[in-house]
Amino acid sequence: MNGAGSAEAAALASVGVPLQPLEWKFSQVFGERTAGEEVQEVDIISAIEFDRTGNYLATGDRGGRVVLFERTDTREHDGQRRDLERMDISINRHPEFRYKTEFQSHEPEFDYLRSLEIEEKINKVRWCQSANGALFLLSTNDKTIKFWKVQEKKVKKVCDMNVDPENATGNGPILGSSMPTSSNCKQYTANGGSLDGPFGFPSNDFSFSPGGVPNLHLPMLTCHETSIVARCRRTYPHAHDYHINSISNNSDGETFISADDLRINLWNLEICNQSFNIVDVKPANMEDLTEVITSAEFHPTHCNMLAYSSSKGSIRLIDMRQSALCDSHSKLFEEKEVPGSKSFFTEIIASISDIKFAKDGRHILSRDYMNLKLWDINMDSGPVASFQVHEYLRPKLCDLYENDSIFDKFECCLSGDGLRTATGSYSNLFRVFGCSEGSTEASTLEATKNPMRRQVQTLLSGSSRSLGTLSRGFRRGADNTGVNTNGNAFDFTAKLLHLAWHPSDNLLACAASNSLYMYYA
């Protein structure tokens, strides 16, 4: 579905018309593995992000590289769009991308003061506003944030010289075995100088060709090709004692935040040697530490607002206008614990791994180990919707704790129209849920060339209520078995942790190990 289709769907949802589940189709794959191919650790994708226009896609990997992809289908239609509109022919092609360039963003480092190795792995990639045909983006590993500029540069060459460049060199004598031997034949250099000086040295007297001055002309600079150059404009180091888990651009286009386990810092893009600490949850005594920051993101339109999540399953909304140090929150979003349900794993599985604002800024989507939750920032009594993703794993929490899978951090994303959400799972599966009024969409798809082969449609029994009138929210999407639709046990080593939704089209980009899969609907 293209951007116009998404707008139509949003209009139908606004008047209470239930949306039909999307039929996802395979679009493209980059870096597909062959059967039996061993994946190198450095090639595994660790971050993925569309830019604001949807024309570019960036991925980061564990080897410290950032790879950029460029949308191609819009360029093909740009020249013909007016003619097609006159002919009343709509463009229904799905978005297509191609490899643009890649560059080494981070290198492995060693902190000698702490005797600590710093991995080159890219934790997050965020696009900044483009300018003058150049692309700008932020990338970070555990400790250092970098600001990159990527642009096309034309390679210019001098041509149309007055002498043959094959028979002359800059200011030196003519080289080559075919040099004339006649004593009355003048020899020239590339700038027109004569080699008739004493002892064969160049003379300052210029000699012209037999045609005289009219045959002389100025050399020309011509562009033979273009090359894409990535240059690190700024580096923002030494601001975090703990591993950076989030970076987020502000809507003002001038500032961004970076967050680690205990602090959130505010940066200006133009200033790399100074940042302001706006959130600090570090206690005076580290033994009193009960929760850490897991994710942080700016509001998409209000430059003074941001939200951050914690390992206790809560989300705090803060307003930077209230005070310079935003330790006190404006609103707190958390789901009340059911009495008698607490166990050793309760806090572990409640930890939020990712949060995303909806495009309109009204809702926040959060992902913990078991569920996706949708929150209304105007209602802090509880989530307006909850989608069960890993409920079938509850009996296996002991095994997941033993192999550390319970600490996996899955990302989530919202569609541009805010009507659907998506998140990843094990066995390279990902789930898509509808969150509009009356929607029963809960699809399970696999990151392969045939995504629908493992599709499971779970219908919600009973009537759904409007998001604006929900007091406790609704739950949907529970799976009751620990096997996939083919009857095989789930593969906990194949994790689809990272995915992104195109800002205007129904296009999903999913990172399955070292492969980037794209699907459209």
Short mmCIF file of C-alpha atoms in Angstrom, two decimals:
data_model
loop_
_atom_site.label_atom_id
_atom_site.label_comp_id
_atom_site.label_asym_id
_atom_site.label_seq_id
_atom_site.Cartn_x
_atom_site.Cartn_y
_atom_site.Cartn_z
CA MET A 1 0.00 0.00 0.00
CA ASN A 2 1.42 3.38 -0.95
CA GLY A 3 1.16 6.64 0.97
CA ALA A 4 -2.25 7.46 -0.49
CA GLY A 5 -3.54 4.04 0.57
CA SER A 6 -2.29 4.60 4.11
CA ALA A 7 -4.13 7.93 4.26
CA GLU A 8 -7.31 6.25 3.09
CA ALA A 9 -6.92 3.54 5.72
CA ALA A 10 -6.44 6.15 8.42
CA ALA A 11 -9.61 7.93 7.30
CA LEU A 12 -11.60 4.70 7.48
CA ALA A 13 -10.23 3.90 10.92
CA SER A 14 -11.14 7.36 12.19
CA VAL A 15 -14.85 6.70 11.47
CA GLY A 16 -14.77 3.26 13.09
CA VAL A 17 -14.54 1.07 9.98
CA PRO A 18 -12.50 -2.07 10.86
CA LEU A 19 -9.42 -2.52 8.70
CA GLN A 20 -8.70 -5.77 6.92
CA PRO A 21 -5.45 -7.55 7.85
CA LEU A 22 -2.61 -6.75 5.48
CA GLU A 23 -1.27 -9.38 3.11
CA TRP A 24 2.50 -9.11 3.31
CA LYS A 25 4.65 -9.95 0.31
CA PHE A 26 8.38 -10.33 -0.13
CA SER A 27 10.09 -7.34 -1.72
CA GLN A 28 13.89 -7.58 -1.46
CA VAL A 29 16.72 -9.14 0.46
CA PHE A 30 20.30 -7.92 0.90
CA GLY A 31 23.05 -10.21 2.15
CA GLU A 32 21.05 -13.41 1.86
CA ARG A 33 22.79 -16.48 3.25
CA THR A 34 23.25 -19.59 1.18
CA ALA A 35 22.47 -22.98 2.67
CA GLY A 36 25.13 -23.98 5.16
CA GLU A 37 26.93 -20.62 5.00
CA GLU A 38 28.55 -19.60 8.26
CA VAL A 39 27.73 -16.08 9.39
CA GLN A 40 30.61 -13.95 10.61
CA GLU A 41 29.95 -12.17 13.91
CA VAL A 42 30.98 -8.78 12.48
CA ASP A 43 28.35 -9.03 9.71
CA ILE A 44 25.34 -9.37 12.03
CA ILE A 45 23.05 -6.31 11.76
CA SER A 46 22.68 -4.46 15.07
CA ALA A 47 20.73 -1.30 14.10
CA ILE A 48 18.26 -0.23 11.42
CA GLU A 49 16.53 3.07 10.66
CA PHE A 50 14.56 4.79 7.85
CA ASP A 51 15.08 8.50 7.37
CA ARG A 52 12.17 10.93 7.73
CA THR A 53 11.34 10.91 4.00
CA GLY A 54 11.57 7.14 3.62
CA ASN A 55 13.96 7.52 0.68
CA TYR A 56 16.97 6.23 2.61
CA LEU A 57 17.61 3.34 4.95
CA ALA A 58 20.64 2.89 7.22
CA THR A 59 21.86 -0.24 8.96
CA GLY A 60 24.71 -0.73 11.41
CA ASP A 61 26.48 -4.00 12.19
CA ARG A 62 28.66 -5.51 14.87
CA GLY A 63 31.75 -4.79 12.80
CA GLY A 64 31.27 -1.03 13.24
CA ARG A 65 30.09 -0.44 9.67
CA VAL A 66 27.14 1.67 8.53
CA VAL A 67 25.48 0.67 5.24
CA LEU A 68 23.14 3.03 3.39
CA PHE A 69 20.39 2.07 0.95
CA GLU A 70 18.59 4.40 -1.44
CA ARG A 71 15.05 4.20 -2.76
CA THR A 72 14.94 3.80 -6.52
CA ASP A 73 11.29 3.50 -7.59
CA THR A 74 10.48 7.18 -6.99
CA ARG A 75 13.37 8.36 -9.17
CA GLU A 76 12.17 6.25 -12.05
CA HIS A 77 8.74 7.89 -11.91
CA ASP A 78 9.79 11.49 -11.29
CA GLY A 79 10.18 12.35 -14.96
CA GLN A 80 6.96 10.63 -16.01
CA ARG A 81 4.72 11.52 -13.05
CA ARG A 82 3.04 14.50 -14.74
CA ASP A 83 2.33 12.50 -17.88
CA LEU A 84 0.91 9.64 -15.86
CA GLU A 85 -1.34 11.99 -13.91
CA ARG A 86 -2.68 13.38 -17.16
CA MET A 87 -3.42 9.84 -18.30
CA ASP A 88 -5.07 9.15 -14.91
CA ILE A 89 -2.75 6.23 -14.26
CA SER A 90 -1.93 5.63 -10.61
CA ILE A 91 1.46 4.45 -9.48
CA ASN A 92 1.00 1.31 -7.37
CA ARG A 93 4.55 0.01 -7.28
CA HIS A 94 5.92 -0.82 -3.86
CA PRO A 95 9.09 0.88 -2.61
CA GLU A 96 12.35 -0.60 -3.86
CA PHE A 97 15.83 0.09 -2.56
CA ARG A 98 19.38 -0.38 -3.75
CA TYR A 99 22.76 -0.37 -2.09
CA LYS A 100 24.20 3.17 -1.97
CA THR A 101 27.40 3.09 0.06
CA GLU A 102 28.99 1.95 3.30
CA PHE A 103 31.67 3.26 5.63
CA GLN A 104 33.53 2.24 8.75
CA SER A 105 31.94 4.23 11.55
CA HIS A 106 33.68 2.81 14.64
CA GLU A 107 36.82 0.83 15.37
CA PRO A 108 37.54 -1.39 18.38
CA GLU A 109 39.19 0.55 21.19
CA PHE A 110 40.69 -0.15 24.59
CA ASP A 111 40.11 1.92 27.72
CA TYR A 112 43.44 1.71 29.54
CA LEU A 113 42.15 3.43 32.68
CA ARG A 114 39.43 0.83 33.20
CA SER A 115 41.18 -2.04 31.38
CA LEU A 116 38.06 -2.35 29.28
CA GLU A 117 37.65 -3.30 25.63
CA ILE A 118 35.21 -1.09 23.71
CA GLU A 119 33.46 -2.95 20.92
CA GLU A 120 33.01 -1.42 17.49
CA LYS A 121 29.40 -2.68 17.36
CA ILE A 122 26.88 -0.03 16.25
CA ASN A 123 24.16 0.25 18.89
CA LYS A 124 21.97 2.90 17.23
CA VAL A 125 21.77 4.87 13.97
CA ARG A 126 19.66 8.02 13.70
CA TRP A 127 19.09 10.24 10.66
CA CYS A 128 19.46 14.01 10.91
CA GLN A 129 18.06 16.70 8.63
CA SER A 130 19.62 16.70 5.17
CA ALA A 131 20.99 19.88 3.60
CA ASN A 132 22.45 20.88 0.23
CA GLY A 133 22.08 17.39 -1.20
CA ALA A 134 24.10 15.83 1.63
CA LEU A 135 22.90 13.23 4.12
CA PHE A 136 23.64 13.51 7.85
CA LEU A 137 23.34 10.83 10.49
CA LEU A 138 24.42 9.92 14.00
CA SER A 139 25.88 6.55 14.94
CA THR A 140 27.05 5.25 18.29
CA ASN A 141 28.76 2.29 19.87
CA ASP A 142 28.95 1.72 23.63
CA LYS A 143 30.90 4.89 24.37
CA THR A 144 31.33 7.27 21.43
CA ILE A 145 28.79 9.06 19.21
CA LYS A 146 29.77 10.26 15.74
CA PHE A 147 28.13 12.72 13.36
CA TRP A 148 28.55 11.76 9.69
CA LYS A 149 28.09 13.65 6.44
CA VAL A 150 27.55 11.60 3.28
CA GLN A 151 27.50 13.29 -0.11
CA GLU A 152 28.23 12.70 -3.77
CA LYS A 153 31.36 14.40 -5.06
CA LYS A 154 32.15 14.84 -8.73
CA VAL A 155 35.59 13.74 -9.90
CA LYS A 156 36.92 16.45 -12.25
CA LYS A 157 39.69 15.97 -14.76
CA VAL A 158 41.61 18.35 -17.03
CA CYS A 159 41.15 17.62 -20.72
CA ASP A 160 41.53 19.25 -24.15
CA MET A 161 45.17 20.16 -23.64
CA ASN A 162 47.22 22.00 -26.33
CA VAL A 163 49.71 19.14 -26.54
CA ASP A 164 49.34 15.42 -26.48
CA PRO A 165 49.62 14.33 -22.83
CA GLU A 166 50.97 10.98 -23.93
CA ASN A 167 54.11 12.62 -25.31
CA ALA A 168 54.74 15.23 -22.63
CA THR A 169 55.07 15.47 -18.88
CA GLY A 170 54.33 18.42 -16.58
CA ASN A 171 57.44 20.59 -16.74
CA GLY A 172 59.91 17.91 -17.67
CA PRO A 173 61.26 16.57 -20.95
CA ILE A 174 59.31 14.39 -23.33
CA LEU A 175 59.59 10.71 -22.51
CA GLY A 176 59.23 7.62 -24.60
CA SER A 177 61.13 5.65 -27.22
CA SER A 178 59.33 7.42 -30.07
CA MET A 179 60.99 10.78 -29.33
CA PRO A 180 62.01 12.52 -32.59
CA THR A 181 65.72 12.38 -33.39
CA SER A 182 65.89 15.10 -36.05
CA SER A 183 67.96 18.07 -34.91
CA ASN A 184 65.61 20.59 -36.51
CA CYS A 185 62.47 19.19 -34.77
CA LYS A 186 61.40 21.20 -31.73
CA GLN A 187 60.37 19.46 -28.53
CA TYR A 188 57.59 20.83 -26.34
CA THR A 189 56.39 20.39 -22.76
CA ALA A 190 52.78 20.22 -21.63
CA ASN A 191 52.59 23.94 -20.87
CA GLY A 192 53.97 24.94 -24.29
CA GLY A 193 57.57 25.49 -23.21
CA SER A 194 60.44 24.54 -25.51
CA LEU A 195 63.19 22.05 -24.69
CA ASP A 196 65.72 23.86 -26.87
CA GLY A 197 67.50 25.47 -23.91
CA PRO A 198 71.14 24.79 -23.08
CA PHE A 199 71.96 21.20 -22.13
CA GLY A 200 68.43 20.12 -22.95
CA PHE A 201 66.75 22.06 -20.10
CA PRO A 202 63.36 23.70 -20.74
CA SER A 203 63.45 27.19 -22.12
CA ASN A 204 61.19 30.00 -20.95
CA ASP A 205 60.55 30.98 -24.55
CA PHE A 206 57.14 29.69 -25.62
CA SER A 207 56.87 28.13 -29.06
CA PHE A 208 53.53 27.74 -30.78
CA SER A 209 52.35 25.10 -33.16
CA PRO A 210 52.53 25.78 -36.92
CA GLY A 211 48.89 26.93 -36.82
CA GLY A 212 49.86 29.84 -34.58
CA VAL A 213 47.87 31.51 -31.81
CA PRO A 214 44.39 30.87 -33.29
CA ASN A 215 44.87 27.13 -32.69
CA LEU A 216 45.51 27.57 -28.95
CA HIS A 217 42.65 27.02 -26.49
CA LEU A 218 42.13 26.87 -22.76
CA PRO A 219 42.09 23.43 -21.11
CA MET A 220 38.68 22.29 -19.86
CA LEU A 221 37.58 20.72 -16.56
CA THR A 222 35.11 17.90 -17.13
CA CYS A 223 33.24 15.63 -14.69
CA HIS A 224 33.84 12.01 -15.64
CA GLU A 225 32.21 10.29 -12.65
CA THR A 226 30.83 10.81 -9.15
CA SER A 227 31.92 9.14 -5.93
CA ILE A 228 30.13 8.96 -2.58
CA VAL A 229 32.22 10.27 0.29
CA ALA A 230 31.44 9.77 4.00
CA ARG A 231 33.19 12.12 6.38
CA CYS A 232 33.02 12.25 10.16
CA ARG A 233 32.11 15.84 10.97
CA ARG A 234 32.15 15.55 14.76
CA THR A 235 32.85 13.06 17.52
CA TYR A 236 31.10 13.23 20.90
CA PRO A 237 33.29 11.23 23.32
CA HIS A 238 33.83 10.72 27.08
CA ALA A 239 30.32 11.60 28.24
CA HIS A 240 29.08 8.19 29.42
CA ASP A 241 30.47 5.92 32.11
CA TYR A 242 28.07 3.16 31.10
CA HIS A 243 27.07 1.68 27.77
CA ILE A 244 25.01 3.95 25.52
CA ASN A 245 21.65 2.31 24.75
CA SER A 246 19.82 5.15 22.94
CA ILE A 247 20.29 8.28 20.88
CA SER A 248 17.40 10.41 19.64
CA ASN A 249 17.19 13.56 17.51
CA ASN A 250 15.15 16.53 18.63
CA SER A 251 12.50 18.06 16.39
CA ASP A 252 14.33 21.41 16.58
CA GLY A 253 17.06 19.96 14.34
CA GLU A 254 19.78 21.33 16.63
CA THR A 255 20.01 18.98 19.62
CA PHE A 256 19.91 15.29 20.46
CA ILE A 257 20.02 13.09 23.55
CA SER A 258 22.12 10.08 24.43
CA ALA A 259 21.22 7.67 27.23
CA ASP A 260 23.08 5.02 29.17
CA ASP A 261 21.98 2.92 32.16
CA LEU A 262 21.96 5.80 34.64
CA ARG A 263 22.10 9.11 32.77
CA ILE A 264 20.62 11.01 29.84
CA ASN A 265 22.72 13.76 28.26
CA LEU A 266 21.59 16.61 26.00
CA TRP A 267 23.91 17.62 23.15
CA ASN A 268 24.06 20.36 20.57
CA LEU A 269 25.03 19.00 17.16
CA GLU A 270 27.53 21.84 16.69
CA ILE A 271 29.28 21.35 20.06
CA CYS A 272 31.13 18.10 20.64
CA ASN A 273 33.10 18.86 23.82
CA GLN A 274 30.19 19.69 26.11
CA SER A 275 26.87 18.09 27.01
CA PHE A 276 24.25 18.74 29.69
CA ASN A 277 23.13 16.00 32.05
CA ILE A 278 19.34 16.24 32.22
CA VAL A 279 18.48 12.91 33.90
CA ASP A 280 20.58 11.17 36.54
CA VAL A 281 19.16 8.15 38.39
CA LYS A 282 22.45 7.11 39.98
CA PRO A 283 22.00 6.78 43.77
CA ALA A 284 24.59 8.02 46.25
CA ASN A 285 25.16 4.39 47.22
CA MET A 286 25.15 1.96 44.29
CA GLU A 287 23.78 -0.73 46.59
CA ASP A 288 20.52 1.22 46.59
CA LEU A 289 20.19 0.99 42.81
CA THR A 290 16.86 -0.63 41.90
CA GLU A 291 16.31 0.28 38.25
CA VAL A 292 18.20 1.50 35.19
CA ILE A 293 17.34 3.43 32.04
CA THR A 294 16.73 1.13 29.06
CA SER A 295 15.59 3.46 26.25
CA ALA A 296 14.94 7.14 25.59
CA GLU A 297 13.31 9.11 22.78
CA PHE A 298 12.35 12.69 22.00
CA HIS A 299 8.75 13.64 21.26
CA PRO A 300 8.33 13.92 17.46
CA THR A 301 6.95 17.49 17.51
CA HIS A 302 7.44 19.03 20.96
CA CYS A 303 11.13 19.83 21.37
CA ASN A 304 10.83 20.19 25.15
CA MET A 305 9.40 16.71 25.80
CA LEU A 306 11.02 13.30 25.90
CA ALA A 307 10.27 9.88 27.35
CA TYR A 308 12.48 7.19 28.81
CA SER A 309 11.80 3.66 29.97
CA SER A 310 13.22 1.67 32.85
CA SER A 311 14.04 -1.91 33.79
CA LYS A 312 11.00 -1.96 36.08
CA GLY A 313 8.58 -1.62 33.18
CA SER A 314 7.72 2.04 33.65
CA ILE A 315 7.84 4.97 31.21
CA ARG A 316 8.49 8.52 32.38
CA LEU A 317 7.52 11.57 30.38
CA ILE A 318 9.58 14.65 31.22
CA ASP A 319 9.33 18.32 30.28
CA MET A 320 12.66 20.14 30.02
CA ARG A 321 10.93 23.46 30.69
CA GLN A 322 10.29 22.52 34.32
CA SER A 323 13.92 22.38 35.44
CA ALA A 324 17.45 21.96 34.16
CA LEU A 325 17.79 18.57 35.87
CA CYS A 326 14.71 16.53 34.97
CA ASP A 327 14.87 13.95 37.76
CA SER A 328 11.20 14.56 38.49
CA HIS A 329 8.85 13.40 35.74
CA SER A 330 5.69 15.01 34.40
CA LYS A 331 3.88 11.71 33.95
CA LEU A 332 4.53 8.10 34.90
CA PHE A 333 3.15 5.22 32.84
CA GLU A 334 3.19 1.77 34.39
CA GLU A 335 0.88 -1.19 34.64
CA LYS A 336 -0.17 -2.20 38.11
CA GLU A 337 1.07 -5.57 39.22
CA VAL A 338 -1.52 -8.30 39.67
CA PRO A 339 -1.51 -9.41 43.33
CA GLY A 340 0.03 -12.84 43.86
CA SER A 341 1.69 -12.96 40.43
CA LYS A 342 5.18 -11.92 41.46
CA SER A 343 8.03 -14.37 40.90
CA PHE A 344 11.79 -14.38 40.48
CA PHE A 345 11.36 -13.49 36.77
CA THR A 346 8.74 -10.76 37.19
CA GLU A 347 11.12 -7.79 37.06
CA ILE A 348 13.30 -9.35 34.35
CA ILE A 349 10.47 -9.85 31.88
CA ALA A 350 8.90 -6.48 32.80
CA SER A 351 12.03 -4.59 31.70
CA ILE A 352 11.23 -2.44 28.65
CA SER A 353 13.71 -2.91 25.82
CA ASP A 354 12.41 -0.25 23.41
CA ILE A 355 9.94 2.64 23.17
CA LYS A 356 8.70 4.54 20.13
CA PHE A 357 6.48 7.60 19.80
CA ALA A 358 3.69 7.49 17.26
CA LYS A 359 4.09 9.99 14.42
CA ASP A 360 1.46 12.31 15.93
CA GLY A 361 3.08 12.11 19.37
CA ARG A 362 -0.18 11.03 21.05
CA HIS A 363 0.80 7.42 21.75
CA ILE A 364 3.92 5.59 22.94
CA LEU A 365 4.63 1.98 21.97
CA SER A 366 6.74 -0.09 24.38
CA ARG A 367 8.17 -3.59 24.16
CA ASP A 368 9.07 -5.78 27.11
CA TYR A 369 10.05 -9.42 26.89
CA MET A 370 6.49 -10.74 26.86
CA ASN A 371 4.29 -8.00 25.40
CA LEU A 372 3.82 -4.97 23.21
CA LYS A 373 1.95 -2.15 24.94
CA LEU A 374 0.40 1.00 23.55
CA TRP A 375 0.09 3.98 25.87
CA ASP A 376 -1.88 7.21 25.53
CA ILE A 377 0.16 10.10 26.94
CA ASN A 378 -3.09 11.67 28.17
CA MET A 379 -3.99 8.60 30.22
CA ASP A 380 -1.52 7.24 32.76
CA SER A 381 -3.80 4.67 34.41
CA GLY A 382 -2.56 1.88 32.14
CA PRO A 383 -1.93 0.88 28.52
CA VAL A 384 -4.78 1.34 26.07
CA ALA A 385 -3.82 -1.88 24.31
CA SER A 386 -1.59 -4.84 25.05
CA PHE A 387 -0.44 -7.44 22.52
CA GLN A 388 0.93 -10.75 23.78
CA VAL A 389 4.04 -11.80 21.88
CA HIS A 390 5.84 -14.37 24.04
CA GLU A 391 3.11 -15.61 26.35
CA TYR A 392 3.81 -19.20 25.24
CA LEU A 393 7.32 -18.88 26.72
CA ARG A 394 6.13 -18.34 30.28
CA PRO A 395 6.55 -22.04 31.24
CA LYS A 396 10.10 -21.94 29.82
CA LEU A 397 11.42 -18.91 31.72
CA CYS A 398 13.88 -21.04 33.74
CA ASP A 399 15.46 -22.40 30.57
CA LEU A 400 15.53 -18.95 29.00
CA TYR A 401 17.26 -17.58 32.09
CA GLU A 402 19.89 -20.32 31.94
CA ASN A 403 20.82 -19.56 28.32
CA ASP A 404 20.45 -15.76 28.77
CA SER A 405 17.72 -15.50 26.13
CA ILE A 406 15.46 -13.84 28.70
CA PHE A 407 17.71 -10.77 28.44
CA ASP A 408 17.25 -10.37 24.66
CA LYS A 409 16.21 -6.84 23.71
CA PHE A 410 13.57 -6.79 20.98
CA GLU A 411 12.73 -3.53 19.21
CA CYS A 412 9.29 -2.35 18.13
CA CYS A 413 7.90 0.04 15.52
CA LEU A 414 4.69 1.80 14.50
CA SER A 415 3.31 2.35 11.02
CA GLY A 416 3.28 5.90 9.70
CA ASP A 417 -0.50 6.14 10.08
CA GLY A 418 -0.34 4.71 13.61
CA LEU A 419 -2.80 1.92 12.82
CA ARG A 420 -0.41 -1.02 13.18
CA THR A 421 2.56 -2.11 15.25
CA ALA A 422 5.30 -4.68 14.66
CA THR A 423 7.98 -6.43 16.66
CA GLY A 424 10.33 -9.38 16.33
CA SER A 425 10.53 -12.82 17.92
CA TYR A 426 12.51 -16.05 17.74
CA SER A 427 13.01 -18.34 14.72
CA ASN A 428 13.33 -15.13 12.65
CA LEU A 429 9.61 -14.48 13.09
CA PHE A 430 8.00 -11.07 13.40
CA ARG A 431 4.49 -10.09 14.43
CA VAL A 432 2.18 -7.39 13.12
CA PHE A 433 -0.81 -6.18 15.15
CA GLY A 434 -3.61 -3.81 14.27
CA CYS A 435 -4.31 -1.21 16.96
CA SER A 436 -7.26 0.67 15.47
CA GLU A 437 -10.79 0.35 16.77
CA GLY A 438 -12.31 -3.02 15.91
CA SER A 439 -9.13 -4.43 14.40
CA THR A 440 -8.49 -8.16 14.92
CA GLU A 441 -5.22 -8.23 13.04
CA ALA A 442 -2.49 -10.35 14.67
CA SER A 443 -0.20 -11.85 12.05
CA THR A 444 2.93 -13.95 12.50
CA LEU A 445 5.36 -13.92 9.59
CA GLU A 446 8.80 -15.30 8.90
CA ALA A 447 11.82 -13.39 7.60
CA THR A 448 12.24 -15.45 4.43
CA LYS A 449 11.31 -15.01 0.78
CA ASN A 450 7.93 -16.52 1.62
CA PRO A 451 6.84 -14.61 4.74
CA MET A 452 3.27 -15.91 4.80
CA ARG A 453 4.14 -19.58 5.10
CA ARG A 454 4.09 -19.39 8.89
CA GLN A 455 1.36 -16.84 9.16
CA VAL A 456 -0.98 -17.28 12.10
CA GLN A 457 -4.12 -15.19 12.36
CA THR A 458 -5.36 -14.91 15.93
CA LEU A 459 -8.78 -13.30 16.12
CA LEU A 460 -9.89 -11.36 19.14
CA SER A 461 -13.04 -12.75 20.67
CA GLY A 462 -15.55 -10.16 21.75
CA SER A 463 -15.85 -6.54 20.76
CA SER A 464 -12.98 -4.07 20.81
CA ARG A 465 -13.34 -0.60 22.20
CA SER A 466 -12.04 2.70 20.99
CA LEU A 467 -8.56 3.65 22.16
CA GLY A 468 -9.91 6.93 23.45
CA THR A 469 -12.50 5.25 25.74
CA LEU A 470 -10.45 2.34 27.06
CA SER A 471 -9.85 2.32 30.78
CA ARG A 472 -7.88 -0.91 31.12
CA GLY A 473 -7.11 -1.70 27.50
CA PHE A 474 -7.45 -4.99 25.66
CA ARG A 475 -5.12 -7.92 25.05
CA ARG A 476 -4.66 -9.77 21.82
CA GLY A 477 -2.29 -12.07 19.99
CA ALA A 478 -1.56 -14.79 22.54
CA ASP A 479 0.03 -17.98 21.29
CA ASN A 480 -0.61 -21.02 23.44
CA THR A 481 2.08 -23.32 22.10
CA GLY A 482 5.87 -23.33 22.01
CA VAL A 483 6.05 -24.59 18.44
CA ASN A 484 5.64 -22.89 15.12
CA THR A 485 2.97 -23.72 12.57
CA ASN A 486 5.15 -26.46 11.09
CA GLY A 487 5.24 -28.22 14.44
CA ASN A 488 8.93 -27.48 15.06
CA ALA A 489 10.34 -26.04 18.28
CA PHE A 490 11.30 -22.40 18.09
CA ASP A 491 14.96 -21.63 17.42
CA PHE A 492 16.14 -19.31 20.19
CA THR A 493 19.43 -18.62 18.41
CA ALA A 494 17.64 -17.06 15.41
CA LYS A 495 16.45 -13.75 16.85
CA LEU A 496 14.79 -10.99 14.90
CA LEU A 497 15.71 -8.12 17.21
CA HIS A 498 15.74 -5.14 14.83
CA LEU A 499 13.08 -3.92 12.41
CA ALA A 500 11.76 -0.60 11.08
CA TRP A 501 8.52 0.56 9.44
CA HIS A 502 8.63 2.92 6.47
CA PRO A 503 7.33 6.37 7.52
CA SER A 504 4.63 6.59 4.83
CA ASP A 505 4.21 3.18 3.13
CA ASN A 506 3.40 -0.25 4.46
CA LEU A 507 6.95 -1.49 4.10
CA LEU A 508 8.84 -3.36 6.80
CA ALA A 509 12.62 -3.79 6.92
CA CYS A 510 13.73 -6.68 9.14
CA ALA A 511 17.24 -7.68 10.16
CA ALA A 512 17.67 -11.45 10.42
CA SER A 513 21.29 -12.08 11.41
CA ASN A 514 23.38 -10.61 8.54
CA SER A 515 20.45 -10.43 6.07
CA LEU A 516 18.14 -7.46 5.49
CA TYR A 517 14.64 -8.48 4.37
CA MET A 518 11.98 -6.08 3.09
CA TYR A 519 8.24 -6.76 2.87
CA TYR A 520 5.37 -4.69 1.52
CA ALA A 521 1.60 -4.85 1.76
#
